[in-house]
Amino acid sequence: MKTNVLAIALMVANLLLMACNNNPKTNSEPVESDNMKDVVTATPADTIADNDPASGIVAIRKAWTDTPIKVSANTSTPGIEQFALAFCKAYPQIETNKVLRDYLLSPTDYKNELYGVYSHPNDGFLRCLMLVETVHETMTCYWNRKNGHKLFAAFMEERNESGKGDCLAVFYDYNPATDIMTPEPAQTDMIEQRMKKYDNYSLILPQEGKDITVYGYIIDEEMDNADSKELTLKWNGLTFEWDE
């Protein structure tokens, strides 16, 4: 029986990043959960999901580009927890977003043996994934922009044992004057256009450094193997450019 090389490749990439992140946290450093409970969104995605047969990443893909998100204004220096919570509250259509939302609302009460949360607020990095031999994860990160704004990104991926599934990277500009995260779909389009020639792709947002690593996969099912290409999105202080 053939094994699915894409599933194996994605699982190896996950294991490598898990090793870098150390152990998943069931009780992490305290975060400002009282402030985070006040986060609201301009158009809750729950409403969209109720009226749309699509679910999961498909539903998020349909909605996110037109929906700014309000971030709590109860702290003058919002970080990755506030950005990630605002996003996950707006888009609970995938399980890792729900788990991450629940964790951030009450980290001291968080108990879930099926999911690991890797929280590194000082690095602007936060990740949730299912601890099984498939790929179900939400990875988030943010960057400080030269213009005083921040860029928030979330990468979501859901794949079964055969490697079939979907993934989506979303980007938002956070304006500290308004506490609004505004979608920037052009950056998502840039990635997806480049990845069209591959059968599949995956992203690793940086816990250290500033650049994004992108893996493109070309699958040869008859030979039961896969070729992978590693690419880099370089941070220029405002946005990303392909490192040719």
PDB file of C-alpha atoms in Angstrom:
ATOM      1  CA  MET A   1       0.000   0.000   0.000  1.00  0.00           C
ATOM      2  CA  LYS A   2       1.370   3.381  -0.960  1.00  0.00           C
ATOM      3  CA  THR A   3       1.941   6.028   1.636  1.00  0.00           C
ATOM      4  CA  ASN A   4       1.047   9.614   0.884  1.00  0.00           C
ATOM      5  CA  VAL A   5       4.294  11.520   0.575  1.00  0.00           C
ATOM      6  CA  LEU A   6       2.633  14.924   0.901  1.00  0.00           C
ATOM      7  CA  ALA A   7       1.100  13.984   4.222  1.00  0.00           C
ATOM      8  CA  ILE A   8       4.486  12.750   5.407  1.00  0.00           C
ATOM      9  CA  ALA A   9       6.248  15.900   4.218  1.00  0.00           C
ATOM     10  CA  LEU A  10       3.747  18.158   5.943  1.00  0.00           C
ATOM     11  CA  MET A  11       3.945  16.114   9.129  1.00  0.00           C
ATOM     12  CA  VAL A  12       7.759  16.358   9.138  1.00  0.00           C
ATOM     13  CA  ALA A  13       7.555  20.127   8.701  1.00  0.00           C
ATOM     14  CA  ASN A  14       5.145  20.283  11.635  1.00  0.00           C
ATOM     15  CA  LEU A  15       7.408  18.166  13.806  1.00  0.00           C
ATOM     16  CA  LEU A  16      10.398  20.384  13.037  1.00  0.00           C
ATOM     17  CA  LEU A  17       8.492  23.513  13.999  1.00  0.00           C
ATOM     18  CA  MET A  18       7.124  21.821  17.126  1.00  0.00           C
ATOM     19  CA  ALA A  19      10.698  21.020  18.166  1.00  0.00           C
ATOM     20  CA  CYS A  20      11.644  24.676  17.752  1.00  0.00           C
ATOM     21  CA  ASN A  21       8.623  25.748  19.776  1.00  0.00           C
ATOM     22  CA  ASN A  22       9.378  23.337  22.642  1.00  0.00           C
ATOM     23  CA  ASN A  23       6.352  21.854  24.400  1.00  0.00           C
ATOM     24  CA  PRO A  24       2.696  22.701  23.799  1.00  0.00           C
ATOM     25  CA  LYS A  25       1.185  24.744  26.594  1.00  0.00           C
ATOM     26  CA  THR A  26      -1.866  23.761  28.512  1.00  0.00           C
ATOM     27  CA  ASN A  27      -1.248  26.547  31.010  1.00  0.00           C
ATOM     28  CA  SER A  28       0.737  29.397  29.493  1.00  0.00           C
ATOM     29  CA  GLU A  29       1.969  32.759  30.691  1.00  0.00           C
ATOM     30  CA  PRO A  30      -0.897  34.984  31.905  1.00  0.00           C
ATOM     31  CA  VAL A  31      -2.457  37.137  29.220  1.00  0.00           C
ATOM     32  CA  GLU A  32      -4.866  40.018  29.463  1.00  0.00           C
ATOM     33  CA  SER A  33      -7.975  37.878  29.186  1.00  0.00           C
ATOM     34  CA  ASP A  34     -10.282  40.504  30.690  1.00  0.00           C
ATOM     35  CA  ASN A  35      -9.340  42.924  27.937  1.00  0.00           C
ATOM     36  CA  MET A  36      -9.641  40.279  25.269  1.00  0.00           C
ATOM     37  CA  LYS A  37     -13.240  39.441  26.198  1.00  0.00           C
ATOM     38  CA  ASP A  38     -14.216  42.891  24.901  1.00  0.00           C
ATOM     39  CA  VAL A  39     -12.934  42.197  21.388  1.00  0.00           C
ATOM     40  CA  VAL A  40     -15.696  42.557  18.809  1.00  0.00           C
ATOM     41  CA  THR A  41     -15.827  42.162  15.068  1.00  0.00           C
ATOM     42  CA  ALA A  42     -17.449  44.324  12.427  1.00  0.00           C
ATOM     43  CA  THR A  43     -19.320  41.375  10.883  1.00  0.00           C
ATOM     44  CA  PRO A  44     -19.211  38.123  12.906  1.00  0.00           C
ATOM     45  CA  ALA A  45     -18.402  35.248  10.580  1.00  0.00           C
ATOM     46  CA  ASP A  46     -20.733  33.034  12.629  1.00  0.00           C
ATOM     47  CA  THR A  47     -23.648  34.771  10.897  1.00  0.00           C
ATOM     48  CA  ILE A  48     -22.145  34.126   7.482  1.00  0.00           C
ATOM     49  CA  ALA A  49     -21.641  30.461   8.329  1.00  0.00           C
ATOM     50  CA  ASP A  50     -25.268  30.039   9.444  1.00  0.00           C
ATOM     51  CA  ASN A  51     -26.493  31.122   6.016  1.00  0.00           C
ATOM     52  CA  ASP A  52     -23.805  29.427   3.932  1.00  0.00           C
ATOM     53  CA  PRO A  53     -23.479  25.669   3.311  1.00  0.00           C
ATOM     54  CA  ALA A  54     -19.702  26.060   3.036  1.00  0.00           C
ATOM     55  CA  SER A  55     -17.699  25.363   6.152  1.00  0.00           C
ATOM     56  CA  GLY A  56     -14.131  25.362   7.347  1.00  0.00           C
ATOM     57  CA  ILE A  57     -11.464  27.177   5.368  1.00  0.00           C
ATOM     58  CA  VAL A  58     -13.851  27.460   2.402  1.00  0.00           C
ATOM     59  CA  ALA A  59     -16.189  29.661   4.450  1.00  0.00           C
ATOM     60  CA  ILE A  60     -13.350  31.824   5.751  1.00  0.00           C
ATOM     61  CA  ARG A  61     -11.977  32.265   2.236  1.00  0.00           C
ATOM     62  CA  LYS A  62     -15.351  33.620   1.088  1.00  0.00           C
ATOM     63  CA  ALA A  63     -15.733  36.128   3.899  1.00  0.00           C
ATOM     64  CA  TRP A  64     -12.435  37.503   5.163  1.00  0.00           C
ATOM     65  CA  THR A  65     -11.445  39.892   2.369  1.00  0.00           C
ATOM     66  CA  ASP A  66     -14.479  42.140   2.917  1.00  0.00           C
ATOM     67  CA  THR A  67     -14.595  42.175   6.705  1.00  0.00           C
ATOM     68  CA  PRO A  68     -12.482  44.497   8.890  1.00  0.00           C
ATOM     69  CA  ILE A  69     -12.020  43.302  12.462  1.00  0.00           C
ATOM     70  CA  LYS A  70     -12.173  45.443  15.591  1.00  0.00           C
ATOM     71  CA  VAL A  71      -9.470  44.783  18.190  1.00  0.00           C
ATOM     72  CA  SER A  72      -9.926  45.579  21.882  1.00  0.00           C
ATOM     73  CA  ALA A  73      -8.967  49.169  22.717  1.00  0.00           C
ATOM     74  CA  ASN A  74      -8.586  48.433  26.444  1.00  0.00           C
ATOM     75  CA  THR A  75      -4.832  48.106  26.105  1.00  0.00           C
ATOM     76  CA  SER A  76      -2.533  50.669  24.522  1.00  0.00           C
ATOM     77  CA  THR A  77      -0.130  48.012  23.258  1.00  0.00           C
ATOM     78  CA  PRO A  78      -2.064  45.112  21.705  1.00  0.00           C
ATOM     79  CA  GLY A  79       0.031  42.099  20.782  1.00  0.00           C
ATOM     80  CA  ILE A  80      -0.321  38.706  19.190  1.00  0.00           C
ATOM     81  CA  GLU A  81      -2.890  37.492  21.752  1.00  0.00           C
ATOM     82  CA  GLN A  82      -5.263  40.367  21.031  1.00  0.00           C
ATOM     83  CA  PHE A  83      -4.857  40.109  17.250  1.00  0.00           C
ATOM     84  CA  ALA A  84      -5.238  36.324  17.212  1.00  0.00           C
ATOM     85  CA  LEU A  85      -8.249  36.383  19.518  1.00  0.00           C
ATOM     86  CA  ALA A  86     -10.015  39.011  17.418  1.00  0.00           C
ATOM     87  CA  PHE A  87      -9.434  36.919  14.306  1.00  0.00           C
ATOM     88  CA  CYS A  88     -10.431  33.594  15.871  1.00  0.00           C
ATOM     89  CA  LYS A  89     -13.611  35.076  17.334  1.00  0.00           C
ATOM     90  CA  ALA A  90     -14.521  36.365  13.882  1.00  0.00           C
ATOM     91  CA  TYR A  91     -13.769  33.043  12.154  1.00  0.00           C
ATOM     92  CA  PRO A  92     -14.562  30.003  14.330  1.00  0.00           C
ATOM     93  CA  GLN A  93     -15.334  27.800  11.320  1.00  0.00           C
ATOM     94  CA  ILE A  94     -12.284  25.597  11.873  1.00  0.00           C
ATOM     95  CA  GLU A  95     -11.553  23.748  15.084  1.00  0.00           C
ATOM     96  CA  THR A  96      -8.058  25.141  15.676  1.00  0.00           C
ATOM     97  CA  ASN A  97      -9.479  28.678  15.590  1.00  0.00           C
ATOM     98  CA  LYS A  98     -12.109  27.693  18.151  1.00  0.00           C
ATOM     99  CA  VAL A  99      -9.529  26.077  20.412  1.00  0.00           C
ATOM    100  CA  LEU A 100      -7.199  29.068  20.165  1.00  0.00           C
ATOM    101  CA  ARG A 101     -10.096  31.425  20.922  1.00  0.00           C
ATOM    102  CA  ASP A 102     -11.071  29.446  24.019  1.00  0.00           C
ATOM    103  CA  TYR A 103      -7.462  29.267  25.183  1.00  0.00           C
ATOM    104  CA  LEU A 104      -6.954  33.016  24.873  1.00  0.00           C
ATOM    105  CA  LEU A 105     -10.183  33.814  26.684  1.00  0.00           C
ATOM    106  CA  SER A 106      -9.106  31.747  29.691  1.00  0.00           C
ATOM    107  CA  PRO A 107      -5.570  30.328  29.450  1.00  0.00           C
ATOM    108  CA  THR A 108      -5.437  29.173  33.081  1.00  0.00           C
ATOM    109  CA  ASP A 109      -8.558  27.048  32.531  1.00  0.00           C
ATOM    110  CA  TYR A 110      -7.429  25.615  29.207  1.00  0.00           C
ATOM    111  CA  LYS A 111      -7.378  21.803  29.131  1.00  0.00           C
ATOM    112  CA  ASN A 112      -7.387  19.950  25.825  1.00  0.00           C
ATOM    113  CA  GLU A 113      -5.244  16.877  25.282  1.00  0.00           C
ATOM    114  CA  LEU A 114      -6.057  16.745  21.569  1.00  0.00           C
ATOM    115  CA  TYR A 115      -4.667  20.203  20.738  1.00  0.00           C
ATOM    116  CA  GLY A 116      -1.401  21.896  21.568  1.00  0.00           C
ATOM    117  CA  VAL A 117      -1.018  25.656  21.952  1.00  0.00           C
ATOM    118  CA  TYR A 118       2.434  27.186  21.441  1.00  0.00           C
ATOM    119  CA  SER A 119       2.406  30.694  22.875  1.00  0.00           C
ATOM    120  CA  HIS A 120       5.381  33.024  22.417  1.00  0.00           C
ATOM    121  CA  PRO A 121       3.947  36.535  22.902  1.00  0.00           C
ATOM    122  CA  ASN A 122       7.358  38.171  23.195  1.00  0.00           C
ATOM    123  CA  ASP A 123       8.158  36.889  19.697  1.00  0.00           C
ATOM    124  CA  GLY A 124       4.759  37.881  18.307  1.00  0.00           C
ATOM    125  CA  PHE A 125       3.997  34.219  17.552  1.00  0.00           C
ATOM    126  CA  LEU A 126       1.098  31.959  18.497  1.00  0.00           C
ATOM    127  CA  ARG A 127       0.137  28.554  17.150  1.00  0.00           C
ATOM    128  CA  CYS A 128      -2.504  25.877  17.724  1.00  0.00           C
ATOM    129  CA  LEU A 129      -2.467  22.417  16.176  1.00  0.00           C
ATOM    130  CA  MET A 130      -4.112  19.049  16.561  1.00  0.00           C
ATOM    131  CA  LEU A 131      -1.699  16.510  18.044  1.00  0.00           C
ATOM    132  CA  VAL A 132      -2.398  13.746  15.521  1.00  0.00           C
ATOM    133  CA  GLU A 133      -0.787  12.403  12.351  1.00  0.00           C
ATOM    134  CA  THR A 134      -2.740  14.779  10.143  1.00  0.00           C
ATOM    135  CA  VAL A 135      -2.403  18.509   9.624  1.00  0.00           C
ATOM    136  CA  HIS A 136      -4.906  20.721  11.444  1.00  0.00           C
ATOM    137  CA  GLU A 137      -3.449  24.010  12.580  1.00  0.00           C
ATOM    138  CA  THR A 138      -3.697  27.758  12.938  1.00  0.00           C
ATOM    139  CA  MET A 139      -0.426  29.707  13.039  1.00  0.00           C
ATOM    140  CA  THR A 140      -0.344  33.464  13.720  1.00  0.00           C
ATOM    141  CA  CYS A 141       2.306  36.176  13.737  1.00  0.00           C
ATOM    142  CA  TYR A 142       2.662  39.945  13.466  1.00  0.00           C
ATOM    143  CA  TRP A 143       5.252  42.453  12.264  1.00  0.00           C
ATOM    144  CA  ASN A 144       5.859  46.116  13.141  1.00  0.00           C
ATOM    145  CA  ARG A 145       5.515  48.292  10.048  1.00  0.00           C
ATOM    146  CA  LYS A 146       7.644  51.357   9.320  1.00  0.00           C
ATOM    147  CA  ASN A 147       4.527  53.523   9.226  1.00  0.00           C
ATOM    148  CA  GLY A 148       3.573  52.729  12.828  1.00  0.00           C
ATOM    149  CA  HIS A 149       0.968  50.138  11.879  1.00  0.00           C
ATOM    150  CA  LYS A 150       1.282  46.383  12.392  1.00  0.00           C
ATOM    151  CA  LEU A 151       0.790  43.529   9.938  1.00  0.00           C
ATOM    152  CA  PHE A 152      -1.015  40.474  11.311  1.00  0.00           C
ATOM    153  CA  ALA A 153      -1.019  37.119   9.513  1.00  0.00           C
ATOM    154  CA  ALA A 154      -2.777  33.824  10.145  1.00  0.00           C
ATOM    155  CA  PHE A 155      -2.065  30.609   8.269  1.00  0.00           C
ATOM    156  CA  MET A 156      -4.685  27.875   8.514  1.00  0.00           C
ATOM    157  CA  GLU A 157      -4.315  24.346   7.201  1.00  0.00           C
ATOM    158  CA  GLU A 158      -6.531  21.263   7.341  1.00  0.00           C
ATOM    159  CA  ARG A 159      -5.518  17.969   5.714  1.00  0.00           C
ATOM    160  CA  ASN A 160      -6.551  14.346   6.220  1.00  0.00           C
ATOM    161  CA  GLU A 161      -4.385  11.218   6.271  1.00  0.00           C
ATOM    162  CA  SER A 162      -4.088  11.214   2.470  1.00  0.00           C
ATOM    163  CA  GLY A 163      -2.902  14.829   2.382  1.00  0.00           C
ATOM    164  CA  LYS A 164      -6.160  16.101   0.873  1.00  0.00           C
ATOM    165  CA  GLY A 165      -7.481  19.359   2.243  1.00  0.00           C
ATOM    166  CA  ASP A 166      -7.075  23.106   2.063  1.00  0.00           C
ATOM    167  CA  CYS A 167      -4.963  25.948   3.399  1.00  0.00           C
ATOM    168  CA  LEU A 168      -5.256  29.721   3.548  1.00  0.00           C
ATOM    169  CA  ALA A 169      -2.975  32.588   4.564  1.00  0.00           C
ATOM    170  CA  VAL A 170      -4.671  35.865   5.535  1.00  0.00           C
ATOM    171  CA  PHE A 171      -3.083  39.260   6.202  1.00  0.00           C
ATOM    172  CA  TYR A 172      -4.398  42.343   8.008  1.00  0.00           C
ATOM    173  CA  ASP A 173      -3.122  45.867   8.546  1.00  0.00           C
ATOM    174  CA  TYR A 174      -3.675  47.002  12.136  1.00  0.00           C
ATOM    175  CA  ASN A 175      -4.140  50.746  12.605  1.00  0.00           C
ATOM    176  CA  PRO A 176      -3.459  51.743  16.242  1.00  0.00           C
ATOM    177  CA  ALA A 177      -5.443  54.968  15.795  1.00  0.00           C
ATOM    178  CA  THR A 178      -8.665  53.059  15.101  1.00  0.00           C
ATOM    179  CA  ASP A 179      -7.934  49.593  16.568  1.00  0.00           C
ATOM    180  CA  ILE A 180      -9.133  48.126  13.282  1.00  0.00           C
ATOM    181  CA  MET A 181      -7.520  45.255  11.378  1.00  0.00           C
ATOM    182  CA  THR A 182      -8.159  45.776   7.653  1.00  0.00           C
ATOM    183  CA  PRO A 183      -7.780  42.818   5.254  1.00  0.00           C
ATOM    184  CA  GLU A 184      -4.884  42.914   2.783  1.00  0.00           C
ATOM    185  CA  PRO A 185      -5.826  40.207   0.255  1.00  0.00           C
ATOM    186  CA  ALA A 186      -3.129  41.321  -2.206  1.00  0.00           C
ATOM    187  CA  GLN A 187      -0.521  39.512  -0.118  1.00  0.00           C
ATOM    188  CA  THR A 188      -2.599  36.335  -0.115  1.00  0.00           C
ATOM    189  CA  ASP A 189      -3.080  36.629  -3.881  1.00  0.00           C
ATOM    190  CA  MET A 190       0.675  37.010  -4.348  1.00  0.00           C
ATOM    191  CA  ILE A 191       1.284  33.702  -2.566  1.00  0.00           C
ATOM    192  CA  GLU A 192      -1.512  31.777  -4.252  1.00  0.00           C
ATOM    193  CA  GLN A 193      -0.528  32.980  -7.716  1.00  0.00           C
ATOM    194  CA  ARG A 194       3.051  31.801  -7.182  1.00  0.00           C
ATOM    195  CA  MET A 195       1.864  28.457  -5.818  1.00  0.00           C
ATOM    196  CA  LYS A 196      -0.446  27.663  -8.754  1.00  0.00           C
ATOM    197  CA  LYS A 197       2.190  25.524 -10.452  1.00  0.00           C
ATOM    198  CA  TYR A 198       2.444  23.272  -7.384  1.00  0.00           C
ATOM    199  CA  ASP A 199       0.015  20.574  -6.307  1.00  0.00           C
ATOM    200  CA  ASN A 200       0.029  21.910  -2.788  1.00  0.00           C
ATOM    201  CA  TYR A 201       1.837  24.300  -0.526  1.00  0.00           C
ATOM    202  CA  SER A 202       2.418  25.170   3.112  1.00  0.00           C
ATOM    203  CA  LEU A 203       3.700  28.197   5.057  1.00  0.00           C
ATOM    204  CA  ILE A 204       5.802  28.629   8.165  1.00  0.00           C
ATOM    205  CA  LEU A 205       5.371  32.004   9.815  1.00  0.00           C
ATOM    206  CA  PRO A 206       8.461  33.173  11.694  1.00  0.00           C
ATOM    207  CA  GLN A 207       8.854  32.735  15.413  1.00  0.00           C
ATOM    208  CA  GLU A 208      12.377  34.090  14.969  1.00  0.00           C
ATOM    209  CA  GLY A 209      13.398  36.552  12.287  1.00  0.00           C
ATOM    210  CA  LYS A 210      11.024  38.321   9.930  1.00  0.00           C
ATOM    211  CA  ASP A 211      10.724  36.213   6.771  1.00  0.00           C
ATOM    212  CA  ILE A 212       8.072  33.662   5.799  1.00  0.00           C
ATOM    213  CA  THR A 213       9.101  30.228   4.507  1.00  0.00           C
ATOM    214  CA  VAL A 214       6.907  28.738   1.785  1.00  0.00           C
ATOM    215  CA  TYR A 215       7.021  25.110   0.637  1.00  0.00           C
ATOM    216  CA  GLY A 216       5.586  24.102  -2.724  1.00  0.00           C
ATOM    217  CA  TYR A 217       4.935  20.411  -3.401  1.00  0.00           C
ATOM    218  CA  ILE A 218       4.714  18.544  -6.708  1.00  0.00           C
ATOM    219  CA  ILE A 219       3.253  15.072  -6.232  1.00  0.00           C
ATOM    220  CA  ASP A 220       3.983  12.025  -8.365  1.00  0.00           C
ATOM    221  CA  GLU A 221       1.363   9.509  -7.250  1.00  0.00           C
ATOM    222  CA  GLU A 222       2.540   6.768  -9.630  1.00  0.00           C
ATOM    223  CA  MET A 223       6.098   6.894  -8.284  1.00  0.00           C
ATOM    224  CA  ASP A 224       4.846   7.525  -4.744  1.00  0.00           C
ATOM    225  CA  ASN A 225       7.115  10.507  -4.170  1.00  0.00           C
ATOM    226  CA  ALA A 226       7.062  14.286  -4.027  1.00  0.00           C
ATOM    227  CA  ASP A 227       9.400  17.080  -4.976  1.00  0.00           C
ATOM    228  CA  SER A 228       9.412  20.098  -2.716  1.00  0.00           C
ATOM    229  CA  LYS A 229      10.608  23.614  -3.358  1.00  0.00           C
ATOM    230  CA  GLU A 230      11.486  25.984  -0.516  1.00  0.00           C
ATOM    231  CA  LEU A 231      10.892  29.675  -1.174  1.00  0.00           C
ATOM    232  CA  THR A 232      11.237  32.758   1.002  1.00  0.00           C
ATOM    233  CA  LEU A 233       9.065  35.821   1.391  1.00  0.00           C
ATOM    234  CA  LYS A 234      11.378  38.627   2.537  1.00  0.00           C
ATOM    235  CA  TRP A 235      10.096  41.307   4.896  1.00  0.00           C
ATOM    236  CA  ASN A 236      10.945  44.850   3.758  1.00  0.00           C
ATOM    237  CA  GLY A 237       9.500  46.771   6.686  1.00  0.00           C
ATOM    238  CA  LEU A 238       6.046  47.222   5.170  1.00  0.00           C
ATOM    239  CA  THR A 239       5.223  44.067   3.226  1.00  0.00           C
ATOM    240  CA  PHE A 240       6.705  40.927   1.653  1.00  0.00           C
ATOM    241  CA  GLU A 241       8.581  40.294  -1.564  1.00  0.00           C
ATOM    242  CA  TRP A 242       9.705  37.016  -3.115  1.00  0.00           C
ATOM    243  CA  ASP A 243      13.402  36.360  -2.581  1.00  0.00           C
ATOM    244  CA  GLU A 244      14.330  35.370  -6.124  1.00  0.00           C
TER     245      GLU A 244
END
